mmCIF file of C-alpha atoms and ligand atoms in Angstrom:
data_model
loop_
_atom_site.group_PDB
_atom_site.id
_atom_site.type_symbol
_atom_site.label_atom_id
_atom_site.label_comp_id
_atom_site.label_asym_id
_atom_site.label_seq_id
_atom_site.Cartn_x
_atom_site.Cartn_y
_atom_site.Cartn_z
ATOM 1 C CA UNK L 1 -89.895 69.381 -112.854
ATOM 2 C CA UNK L 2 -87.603 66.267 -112.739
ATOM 3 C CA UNK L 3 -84.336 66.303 -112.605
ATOM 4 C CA UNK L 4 -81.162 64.129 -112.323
ATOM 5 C CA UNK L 5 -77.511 63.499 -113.392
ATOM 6 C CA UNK L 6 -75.556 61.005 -114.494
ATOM 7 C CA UNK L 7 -76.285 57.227 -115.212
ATOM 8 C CA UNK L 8 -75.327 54.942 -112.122
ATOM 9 C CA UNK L 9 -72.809 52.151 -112.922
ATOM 10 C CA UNK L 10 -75.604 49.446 -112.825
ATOM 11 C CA UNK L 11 -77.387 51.317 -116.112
ATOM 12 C CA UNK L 12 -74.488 51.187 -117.625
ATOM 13 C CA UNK L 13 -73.800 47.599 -117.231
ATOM 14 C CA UNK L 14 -77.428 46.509 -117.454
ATOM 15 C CA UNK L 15 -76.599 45.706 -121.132
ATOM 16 C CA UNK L 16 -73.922 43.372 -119.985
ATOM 17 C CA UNK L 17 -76.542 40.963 -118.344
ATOM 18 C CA UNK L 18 -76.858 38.054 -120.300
ATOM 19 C CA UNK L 19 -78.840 37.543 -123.392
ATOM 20 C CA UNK L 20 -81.792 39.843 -122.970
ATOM 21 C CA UNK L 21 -80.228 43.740 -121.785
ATOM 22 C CA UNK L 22 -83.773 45.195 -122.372
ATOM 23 C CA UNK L 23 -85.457 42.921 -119.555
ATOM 24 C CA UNK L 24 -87.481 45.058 -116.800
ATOM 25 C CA UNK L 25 -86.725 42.371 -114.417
ATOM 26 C CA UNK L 26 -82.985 40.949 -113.883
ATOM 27 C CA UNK L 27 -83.556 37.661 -112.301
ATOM 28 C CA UNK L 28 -85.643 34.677 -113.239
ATOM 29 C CA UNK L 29 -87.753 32.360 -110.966
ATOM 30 C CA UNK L 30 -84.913 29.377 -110.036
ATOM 31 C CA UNK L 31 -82.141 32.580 -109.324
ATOM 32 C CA UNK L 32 -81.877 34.245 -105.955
ATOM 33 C CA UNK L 33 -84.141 32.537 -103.767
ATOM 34 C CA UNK L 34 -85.166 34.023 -100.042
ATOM 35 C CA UNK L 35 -83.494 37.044 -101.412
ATOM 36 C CA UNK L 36 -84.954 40.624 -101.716
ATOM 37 C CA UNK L 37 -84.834 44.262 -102.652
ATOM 38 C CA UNK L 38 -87.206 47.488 -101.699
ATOM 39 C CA UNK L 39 -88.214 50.165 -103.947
ATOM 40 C CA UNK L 40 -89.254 53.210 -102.052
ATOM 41 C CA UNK L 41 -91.045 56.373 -103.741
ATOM 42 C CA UNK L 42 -91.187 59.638 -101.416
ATOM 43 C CA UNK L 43 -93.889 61.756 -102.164
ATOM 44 C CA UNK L 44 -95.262 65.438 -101.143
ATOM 45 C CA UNK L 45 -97.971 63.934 -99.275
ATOM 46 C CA UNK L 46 -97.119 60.122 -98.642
ATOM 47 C CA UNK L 47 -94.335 57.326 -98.997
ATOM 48 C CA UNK L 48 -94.598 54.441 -100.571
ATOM 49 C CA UNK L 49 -92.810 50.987 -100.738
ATOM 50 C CA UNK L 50 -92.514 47.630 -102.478
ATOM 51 C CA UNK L 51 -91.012 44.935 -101.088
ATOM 52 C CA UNK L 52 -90.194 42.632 -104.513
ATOM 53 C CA UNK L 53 -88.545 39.017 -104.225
ATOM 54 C CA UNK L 54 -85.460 37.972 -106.693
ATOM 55 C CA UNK L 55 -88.220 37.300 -109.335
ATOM 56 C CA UNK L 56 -89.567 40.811 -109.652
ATOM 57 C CA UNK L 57 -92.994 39.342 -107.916
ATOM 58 C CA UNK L 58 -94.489 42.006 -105.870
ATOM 59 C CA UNK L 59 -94.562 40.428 -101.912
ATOM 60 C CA UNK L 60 -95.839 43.734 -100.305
ATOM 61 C CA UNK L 61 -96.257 47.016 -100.265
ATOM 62 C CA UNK L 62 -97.232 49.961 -97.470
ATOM 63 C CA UNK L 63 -97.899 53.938 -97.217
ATOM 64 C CA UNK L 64 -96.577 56.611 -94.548
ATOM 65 C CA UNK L 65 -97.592 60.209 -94.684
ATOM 66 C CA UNK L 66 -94.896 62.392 -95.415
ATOM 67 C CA UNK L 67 -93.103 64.470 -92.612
ATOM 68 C CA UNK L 68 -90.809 67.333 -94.597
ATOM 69 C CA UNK L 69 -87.620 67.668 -93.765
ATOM 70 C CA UNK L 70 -84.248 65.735 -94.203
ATOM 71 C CA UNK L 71 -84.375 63.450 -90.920
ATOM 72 C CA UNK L 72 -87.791 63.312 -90.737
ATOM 73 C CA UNK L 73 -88.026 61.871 -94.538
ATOM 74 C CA UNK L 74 -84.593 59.721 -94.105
ATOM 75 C CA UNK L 75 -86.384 58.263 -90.388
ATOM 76 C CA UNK L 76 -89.457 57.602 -92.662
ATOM 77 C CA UNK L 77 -88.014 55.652 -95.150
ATOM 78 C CA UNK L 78 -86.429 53.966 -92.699
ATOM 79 C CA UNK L 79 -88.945 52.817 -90.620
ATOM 80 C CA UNK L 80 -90.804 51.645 -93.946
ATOM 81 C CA UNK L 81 -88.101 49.554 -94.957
ATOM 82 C CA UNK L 82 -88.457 47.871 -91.198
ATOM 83 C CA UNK L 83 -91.994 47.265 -91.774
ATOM 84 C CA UNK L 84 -91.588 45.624 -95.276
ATOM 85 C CA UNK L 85 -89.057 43.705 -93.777
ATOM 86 C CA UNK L 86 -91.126 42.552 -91.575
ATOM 87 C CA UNK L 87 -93.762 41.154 -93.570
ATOM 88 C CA UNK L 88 -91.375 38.192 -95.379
ATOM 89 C CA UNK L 89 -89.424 36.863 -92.510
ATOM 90 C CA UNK L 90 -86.619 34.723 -93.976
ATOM 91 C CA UNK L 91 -85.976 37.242 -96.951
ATOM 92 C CA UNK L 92 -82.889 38.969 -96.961
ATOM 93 C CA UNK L 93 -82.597 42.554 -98.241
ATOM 94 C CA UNK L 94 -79.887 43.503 -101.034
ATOM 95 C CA UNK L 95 -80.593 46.812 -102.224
ATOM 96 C CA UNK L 96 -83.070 49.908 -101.981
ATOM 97 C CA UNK L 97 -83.950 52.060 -104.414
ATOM 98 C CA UNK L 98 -85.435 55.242 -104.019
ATOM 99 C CA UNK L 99 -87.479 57.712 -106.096
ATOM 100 C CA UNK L 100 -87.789 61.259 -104.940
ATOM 101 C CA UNK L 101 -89.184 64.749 -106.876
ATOM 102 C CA UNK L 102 -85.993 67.158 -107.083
ATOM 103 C CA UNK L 103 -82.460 66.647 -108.678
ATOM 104 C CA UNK L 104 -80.789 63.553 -108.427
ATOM 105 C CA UNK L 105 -77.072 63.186 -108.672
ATOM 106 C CA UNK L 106 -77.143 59.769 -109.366
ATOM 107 C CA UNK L 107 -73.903 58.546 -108.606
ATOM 108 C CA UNK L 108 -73.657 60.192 -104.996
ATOM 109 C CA UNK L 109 -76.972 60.070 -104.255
ATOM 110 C CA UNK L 110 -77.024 63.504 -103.413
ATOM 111 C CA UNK L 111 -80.640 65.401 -103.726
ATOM 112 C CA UNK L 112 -81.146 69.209 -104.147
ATOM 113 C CA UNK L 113 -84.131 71.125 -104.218
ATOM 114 C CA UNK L 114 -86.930 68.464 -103.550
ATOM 115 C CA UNK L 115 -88.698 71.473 -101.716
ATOM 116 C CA UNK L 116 -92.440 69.506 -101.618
ATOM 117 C CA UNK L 117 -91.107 66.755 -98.806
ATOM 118 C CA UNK L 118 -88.604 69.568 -97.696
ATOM 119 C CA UNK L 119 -85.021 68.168 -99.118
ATOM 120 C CA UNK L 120 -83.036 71.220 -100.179
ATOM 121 C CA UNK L 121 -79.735 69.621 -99.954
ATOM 122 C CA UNK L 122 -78.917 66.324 -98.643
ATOM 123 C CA UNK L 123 -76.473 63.020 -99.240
ATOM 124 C CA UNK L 124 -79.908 60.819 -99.379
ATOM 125 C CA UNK L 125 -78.049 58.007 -100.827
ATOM 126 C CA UNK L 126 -75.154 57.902 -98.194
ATOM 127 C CA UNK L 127 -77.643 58.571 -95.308
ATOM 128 C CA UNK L 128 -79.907 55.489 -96.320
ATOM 129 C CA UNK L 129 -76.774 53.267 -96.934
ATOM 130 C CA UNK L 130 -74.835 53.924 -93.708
ATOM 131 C CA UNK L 131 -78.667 53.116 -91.930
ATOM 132 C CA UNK L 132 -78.892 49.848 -93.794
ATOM 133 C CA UNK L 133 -75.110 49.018 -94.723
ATOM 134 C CA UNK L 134 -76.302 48.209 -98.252
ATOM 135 C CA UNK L 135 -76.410 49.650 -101.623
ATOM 136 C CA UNK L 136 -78.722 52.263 -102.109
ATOM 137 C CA UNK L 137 -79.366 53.921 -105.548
ATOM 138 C CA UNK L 138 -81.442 57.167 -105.867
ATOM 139 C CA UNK L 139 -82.931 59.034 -108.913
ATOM 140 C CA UNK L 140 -86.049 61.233 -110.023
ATOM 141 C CA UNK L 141 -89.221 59.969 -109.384
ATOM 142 C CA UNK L 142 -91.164 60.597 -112.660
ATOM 143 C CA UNK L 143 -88.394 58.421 -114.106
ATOM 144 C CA UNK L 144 -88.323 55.978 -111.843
ATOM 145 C CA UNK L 145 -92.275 55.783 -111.942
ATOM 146 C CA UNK L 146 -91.387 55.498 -116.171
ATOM 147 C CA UNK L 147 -89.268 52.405 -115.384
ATOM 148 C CA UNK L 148 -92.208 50.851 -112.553
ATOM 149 C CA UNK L 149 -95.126 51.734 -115.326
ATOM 150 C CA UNK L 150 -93.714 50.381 -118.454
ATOM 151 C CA UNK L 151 -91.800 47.488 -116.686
ATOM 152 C CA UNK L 152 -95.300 46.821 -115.896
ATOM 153 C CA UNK L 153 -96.441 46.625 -119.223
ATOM 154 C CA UNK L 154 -95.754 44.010 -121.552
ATOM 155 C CA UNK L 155 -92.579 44.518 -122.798
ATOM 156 C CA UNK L 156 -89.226 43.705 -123.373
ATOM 157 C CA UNK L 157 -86.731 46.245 -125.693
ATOM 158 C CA UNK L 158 -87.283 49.322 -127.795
ATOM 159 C CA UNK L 159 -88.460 52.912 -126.970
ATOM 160 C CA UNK L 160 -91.758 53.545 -124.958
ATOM 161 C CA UNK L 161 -92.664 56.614 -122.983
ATOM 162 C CA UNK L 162 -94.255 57.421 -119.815
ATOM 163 C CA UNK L 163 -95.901 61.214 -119.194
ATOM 164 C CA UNK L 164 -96.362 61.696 -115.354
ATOM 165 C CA UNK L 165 -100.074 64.101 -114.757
ATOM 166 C CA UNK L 166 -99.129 65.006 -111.312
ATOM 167 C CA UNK L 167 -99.298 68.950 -110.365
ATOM 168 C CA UNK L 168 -96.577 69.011 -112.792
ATOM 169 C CA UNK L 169 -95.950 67.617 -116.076
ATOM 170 C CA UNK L 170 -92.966 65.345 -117.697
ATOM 171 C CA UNK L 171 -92.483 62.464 -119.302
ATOM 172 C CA UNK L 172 -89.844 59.528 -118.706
ATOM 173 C CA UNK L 173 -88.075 57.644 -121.746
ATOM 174 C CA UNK L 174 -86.781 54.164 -121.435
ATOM 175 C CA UNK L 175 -85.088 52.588 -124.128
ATOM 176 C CA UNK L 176 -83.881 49.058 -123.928
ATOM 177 C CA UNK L 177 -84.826 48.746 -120.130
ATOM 178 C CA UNK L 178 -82.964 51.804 -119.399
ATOM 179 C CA UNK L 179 -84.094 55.181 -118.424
ATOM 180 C CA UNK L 180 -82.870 57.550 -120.945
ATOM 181 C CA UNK L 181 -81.277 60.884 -118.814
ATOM 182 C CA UNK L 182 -79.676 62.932 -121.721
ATOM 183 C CA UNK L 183 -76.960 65.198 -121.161
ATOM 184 C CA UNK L 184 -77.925 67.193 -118.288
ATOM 185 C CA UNK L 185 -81.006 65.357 -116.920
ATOM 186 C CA UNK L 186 -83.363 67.559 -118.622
ATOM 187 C CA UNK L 187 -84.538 64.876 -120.890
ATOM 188 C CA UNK L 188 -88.507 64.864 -121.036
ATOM 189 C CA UNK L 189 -89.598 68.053 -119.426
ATOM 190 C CA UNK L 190 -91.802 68.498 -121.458
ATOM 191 C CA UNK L 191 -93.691 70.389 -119.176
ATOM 192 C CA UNK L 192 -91.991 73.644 -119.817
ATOM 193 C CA UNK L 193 -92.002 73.579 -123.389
ATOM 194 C CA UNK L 194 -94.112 76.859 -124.253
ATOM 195 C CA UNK L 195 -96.504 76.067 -126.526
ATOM 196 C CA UNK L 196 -99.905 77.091 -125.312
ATOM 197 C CA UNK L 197 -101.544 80.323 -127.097
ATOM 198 C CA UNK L 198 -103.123 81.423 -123.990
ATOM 199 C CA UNK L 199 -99.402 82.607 -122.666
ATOM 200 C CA UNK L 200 -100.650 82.019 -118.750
ATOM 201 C CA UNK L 201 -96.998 82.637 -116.922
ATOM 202 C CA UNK L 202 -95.709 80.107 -116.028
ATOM 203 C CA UNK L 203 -93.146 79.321 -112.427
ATOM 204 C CA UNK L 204 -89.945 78.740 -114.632
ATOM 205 C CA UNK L 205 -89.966 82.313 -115.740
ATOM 206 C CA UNK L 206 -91.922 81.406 -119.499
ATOM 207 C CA UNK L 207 -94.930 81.637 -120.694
ATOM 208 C CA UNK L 208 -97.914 79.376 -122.325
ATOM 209 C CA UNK L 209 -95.819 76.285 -121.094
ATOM 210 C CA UNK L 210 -97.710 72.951 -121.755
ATOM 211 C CA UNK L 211 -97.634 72.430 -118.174
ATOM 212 C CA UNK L 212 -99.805 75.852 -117.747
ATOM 213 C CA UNK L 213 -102.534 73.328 -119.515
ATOM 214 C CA UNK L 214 -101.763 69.761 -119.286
ATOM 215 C CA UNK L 215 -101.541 69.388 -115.212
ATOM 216 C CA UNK L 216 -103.144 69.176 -112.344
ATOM 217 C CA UNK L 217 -101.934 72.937 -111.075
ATOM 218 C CA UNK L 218 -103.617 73.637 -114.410
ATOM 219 C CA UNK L 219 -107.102 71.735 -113.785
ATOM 220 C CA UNK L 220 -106.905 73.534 -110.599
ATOM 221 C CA UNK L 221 -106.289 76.910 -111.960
ATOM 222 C CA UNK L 222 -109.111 75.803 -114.730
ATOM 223 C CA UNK L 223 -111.353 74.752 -112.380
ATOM 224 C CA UNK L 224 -110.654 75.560 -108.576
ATOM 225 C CA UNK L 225 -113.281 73.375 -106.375
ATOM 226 C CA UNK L 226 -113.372 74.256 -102.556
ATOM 227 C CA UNK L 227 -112.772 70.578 -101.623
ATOM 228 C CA UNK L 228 -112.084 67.203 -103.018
ATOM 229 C CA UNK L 229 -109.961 66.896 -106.460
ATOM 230 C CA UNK L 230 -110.869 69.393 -109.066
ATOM 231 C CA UNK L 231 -110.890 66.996 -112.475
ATOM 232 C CA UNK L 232 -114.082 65.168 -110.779
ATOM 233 C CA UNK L 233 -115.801 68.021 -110.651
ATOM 234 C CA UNK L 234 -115.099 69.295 -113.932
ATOM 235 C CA UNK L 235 -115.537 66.051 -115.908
ATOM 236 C CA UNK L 236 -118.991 65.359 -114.074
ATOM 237 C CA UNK L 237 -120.216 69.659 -114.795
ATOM 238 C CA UNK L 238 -118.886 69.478 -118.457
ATOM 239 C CA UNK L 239 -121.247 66.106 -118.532
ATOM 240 C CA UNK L 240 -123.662 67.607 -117.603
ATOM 241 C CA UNK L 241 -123.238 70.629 -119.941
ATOM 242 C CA UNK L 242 -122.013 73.641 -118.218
ATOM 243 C CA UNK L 243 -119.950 75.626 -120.809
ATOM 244 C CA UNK L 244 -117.633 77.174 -119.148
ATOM 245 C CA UNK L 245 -116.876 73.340 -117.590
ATOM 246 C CA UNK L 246 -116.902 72.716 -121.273
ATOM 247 C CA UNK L 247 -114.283 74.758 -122.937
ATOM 248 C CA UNK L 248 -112.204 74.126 -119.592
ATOM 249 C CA UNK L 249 -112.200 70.317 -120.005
ATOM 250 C CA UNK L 250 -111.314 71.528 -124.043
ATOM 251 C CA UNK L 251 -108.596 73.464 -123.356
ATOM 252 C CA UNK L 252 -106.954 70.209 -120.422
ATOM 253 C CA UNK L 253 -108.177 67.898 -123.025
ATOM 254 C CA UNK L 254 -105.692 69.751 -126.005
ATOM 255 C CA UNK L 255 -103.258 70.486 -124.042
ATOM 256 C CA UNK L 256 -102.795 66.429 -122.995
ATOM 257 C CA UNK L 257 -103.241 65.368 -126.268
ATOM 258 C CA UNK L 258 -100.056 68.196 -127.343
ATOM 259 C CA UNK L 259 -98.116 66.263 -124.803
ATOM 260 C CA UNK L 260 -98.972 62.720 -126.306
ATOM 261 C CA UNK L 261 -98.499 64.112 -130.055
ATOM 262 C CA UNK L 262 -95.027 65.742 -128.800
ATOM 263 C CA UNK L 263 -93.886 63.037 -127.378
ATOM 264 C CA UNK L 264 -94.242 60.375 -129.697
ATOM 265 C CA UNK L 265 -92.901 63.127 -132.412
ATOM 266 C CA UNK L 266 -90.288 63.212 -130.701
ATOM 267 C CA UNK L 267 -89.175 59.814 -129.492
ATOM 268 C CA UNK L 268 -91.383 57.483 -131.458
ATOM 269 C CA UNK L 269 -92.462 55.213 -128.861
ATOM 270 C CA UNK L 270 -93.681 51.530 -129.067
ATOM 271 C CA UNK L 271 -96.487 52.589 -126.529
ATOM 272 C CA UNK L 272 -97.269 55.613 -124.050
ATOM 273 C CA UNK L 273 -98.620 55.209 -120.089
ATOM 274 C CA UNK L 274 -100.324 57.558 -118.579
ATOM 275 C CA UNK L 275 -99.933 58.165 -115.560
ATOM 276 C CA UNK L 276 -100.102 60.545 -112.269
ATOM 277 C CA UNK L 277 -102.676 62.029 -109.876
ATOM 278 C CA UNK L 278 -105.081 63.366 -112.912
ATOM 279 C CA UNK L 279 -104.946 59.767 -114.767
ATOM 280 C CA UNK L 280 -106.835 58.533 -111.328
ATOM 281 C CA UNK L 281 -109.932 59.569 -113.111
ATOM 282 C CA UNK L 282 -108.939 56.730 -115.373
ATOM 283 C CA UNK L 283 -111.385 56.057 -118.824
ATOM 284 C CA UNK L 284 -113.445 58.695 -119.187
ATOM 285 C CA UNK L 285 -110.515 60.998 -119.247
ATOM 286 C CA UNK L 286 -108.547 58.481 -121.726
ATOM 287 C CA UNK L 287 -111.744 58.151 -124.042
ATOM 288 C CA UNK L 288 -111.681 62.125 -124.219
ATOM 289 C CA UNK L 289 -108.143 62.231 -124.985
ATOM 290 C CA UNK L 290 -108.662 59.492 -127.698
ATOM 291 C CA UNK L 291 -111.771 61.544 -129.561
ATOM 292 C CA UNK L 292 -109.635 64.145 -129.547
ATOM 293 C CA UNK L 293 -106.146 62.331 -131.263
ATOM 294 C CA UNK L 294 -108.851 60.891 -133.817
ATOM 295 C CA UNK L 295 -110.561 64.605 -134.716
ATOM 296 C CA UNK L 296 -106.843 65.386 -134.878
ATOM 297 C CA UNK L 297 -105.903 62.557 -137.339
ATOM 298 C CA UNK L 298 -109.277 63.084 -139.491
ATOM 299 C CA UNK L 299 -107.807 66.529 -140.115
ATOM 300 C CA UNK L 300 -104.108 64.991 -140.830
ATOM 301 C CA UNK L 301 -102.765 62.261 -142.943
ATOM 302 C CA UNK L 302 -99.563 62.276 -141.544
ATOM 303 C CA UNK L 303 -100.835 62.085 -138.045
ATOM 304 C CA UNK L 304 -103.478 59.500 -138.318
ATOM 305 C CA UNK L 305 -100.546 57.694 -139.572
ATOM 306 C CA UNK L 306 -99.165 57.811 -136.265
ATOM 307 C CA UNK L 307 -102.080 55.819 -134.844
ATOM 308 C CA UNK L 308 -101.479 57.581 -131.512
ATOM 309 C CA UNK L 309 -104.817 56.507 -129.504
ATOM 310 C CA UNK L 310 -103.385 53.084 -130.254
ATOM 311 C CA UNK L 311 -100.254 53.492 -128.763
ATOM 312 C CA UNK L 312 -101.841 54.873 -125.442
ATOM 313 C CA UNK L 313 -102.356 53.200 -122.161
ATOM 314 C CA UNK L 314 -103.102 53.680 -118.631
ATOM 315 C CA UNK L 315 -101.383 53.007 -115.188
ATOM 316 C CA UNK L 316 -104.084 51.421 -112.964
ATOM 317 C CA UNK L 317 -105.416 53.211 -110.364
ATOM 318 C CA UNK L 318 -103.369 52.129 -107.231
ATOM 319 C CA UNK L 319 -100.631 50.654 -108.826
ATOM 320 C CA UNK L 320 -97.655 52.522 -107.227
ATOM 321 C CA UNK L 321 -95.587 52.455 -110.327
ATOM 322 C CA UNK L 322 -92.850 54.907 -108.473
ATOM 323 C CA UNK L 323 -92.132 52.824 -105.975
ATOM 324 C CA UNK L 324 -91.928 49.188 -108.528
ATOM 325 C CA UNK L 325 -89.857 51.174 -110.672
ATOM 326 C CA UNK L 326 -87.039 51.890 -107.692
ATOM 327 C CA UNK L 327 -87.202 48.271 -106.237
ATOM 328 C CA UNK L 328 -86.238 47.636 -110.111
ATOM 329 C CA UNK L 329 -83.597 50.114 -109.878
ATOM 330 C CA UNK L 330 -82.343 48.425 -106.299
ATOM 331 C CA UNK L 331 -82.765 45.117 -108.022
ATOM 332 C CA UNK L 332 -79.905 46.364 -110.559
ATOM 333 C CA UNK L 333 -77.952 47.486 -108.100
ATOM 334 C CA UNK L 334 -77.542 44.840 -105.958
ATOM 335 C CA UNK L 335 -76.804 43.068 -109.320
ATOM 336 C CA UNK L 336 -74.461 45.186 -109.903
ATOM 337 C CA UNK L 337 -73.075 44.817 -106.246
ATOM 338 C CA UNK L 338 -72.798 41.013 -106.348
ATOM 339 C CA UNK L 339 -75.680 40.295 -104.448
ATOM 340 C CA UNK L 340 -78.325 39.128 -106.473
HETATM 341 ZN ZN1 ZN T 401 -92.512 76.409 -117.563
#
């Protein structure tokens, strides 16, 4: 699930900046030197950081595990920011950004229910600031992880999607360099759109949800292994022809290729990463999903005139997209702020 409300005043100027709105990164090489910002993604298990100079170049990065709770996460974040810090000596800090799974209200910075690192309600936002005295902006991770991925990518304006494997599923929409939120928030969860003919019940109340197929709670439910990651397993028994591996890996392999036909139904993208825990895997899993969008198109005009397996690509395997997407955000911010 990813949630989050309303668009923070630096989205909302970003198309104010100059001649090029769309542009992932907001400063060039000559601008802003010795200055810069932190992107920090907070995960059920770890939490990640960037440390990115004026530029957008990528100086550093590090890992903590997780501790739940509210002042064990807010003393983690803080004690990764000190250790970023410390890495460029001479570069000054203007703004962090932070990426967390729950609901976001954007403008406070106030998270609810981000029950995997043990958030259930808490000014994250305010607590960060008053630690660092400067501008902190938070939002959802998958979207956040949407901005780091495709900002990664090589482009500049226009529509291009990001769908986030993880034990969940959703996908995060940026248009023009901006993540797209919708009314409420709820924009790209498609996760819980109940499509799947098997009807397995799902934990928002439906039933067949694409999530129920296309996730890693899914693979694991598909496929439970005793140890070690489950898609592993099942790519390496369905190789080497086990047939229940074989319709398991069928029914994954659908139900991702219903969340790539969805989505570019539904927002036409230029181009769509994917990304998350189960992408980790990395080709074999995309070369499956491919044959499968091309048996779909030999059976469809109209969708092989999509040319979806064209439009597809894949976050690398450590690149910690969350965490480059909310030292984007920061970057924005301190923009926004006067300080970049
Ligand atoms: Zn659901």
């Amino acid at each position: 699930m990813k949630m989050s409300g309303r668009r923070t005043m630096a989205e909302e100027n970003i198309g104010q900046q100059g001649s090029s709105p769309g542009q992932c990164q907001v400063m060039n090489q000559s601008q802003g030197r010795g200055q810069a910002t932190i992107g920090i993604d907070v995960g059920g298990t770890s939490i990640g950081g960037v440390l990115l100079d004026a530029s957008g170049q990528l100086l550093s990065s590090a890992q903590i595990p997780t501790v739940p709770g509210n002042c064990q996460v807010l003393d983690g974040i803080i004690s990764l920011v000190d250790s970023l810090m410390e890495t460029a000596p001479g570069l000054s800090l203007q703004a962090v950004g932070v990426g967390i799974p729950g609901r976001v209200d954007r403008r406070t910075g106030l998270v609810t229910d981000a029950v995997n690192v043990g958030l259930v309600h808490m000014e994250l936002g305010a607590a960060i600031a008053g630690r660092l005295a400067l501008p902190v902006a938070v939002e959802n991770d998958v979207n956040l992880a949407a901005l780091g991925a495709i900002c990664s990518q090589n482009y500049q304006t226009g529509i291009a999607a990001y769908i986030n494997f993880g034990t969940g599923l959703a996908a995060g929409i940026i248009e023009d360099g901006t993540i797209m939120h919708g009314a409420t928030g709820a924009i790209g969860e498609i996760g819980h759109i109940p499509l799947d003919p098997h009807r397995i019940p799902c934990k928002c109340g439906q039933e067949g949800c694409l999530e129920t197929v296309a996730s890693g709670s899914a693979v694991a439910r598909l496929w439970p292994v005793e140890e070690g990651y489950p898609l592993p397993s099942l790519l390496a028994a369905a190789k080497e022809g086990d047939s229940q591996a074989r319709e398991a890996l069928s029914v994954l392999v659908g139900g991702i290729s219903m969340a790539i036909e969805l989505v570019c139904l539904t927002f036409d993208p230029q181009f769509v990463v994917l990304g998350g825990g189960m992408t980790r895997v990395g080709q074999p899993l995309l070369d499956l999903v491919t044959a499968r969008l091309d048996e779909m198109a030999a059976h469809s005009h109209f969708i092989s005139s999509l040319a979806l397996p064209s439009r597809l690509r894949l976050v690398g395997a450590d690149q910690p997209v969350g965490a480059i997407g909310a030292a984007i955000l920061g970057q924005r911010v301190a923009e926004e702020a006067g300080r970049l």
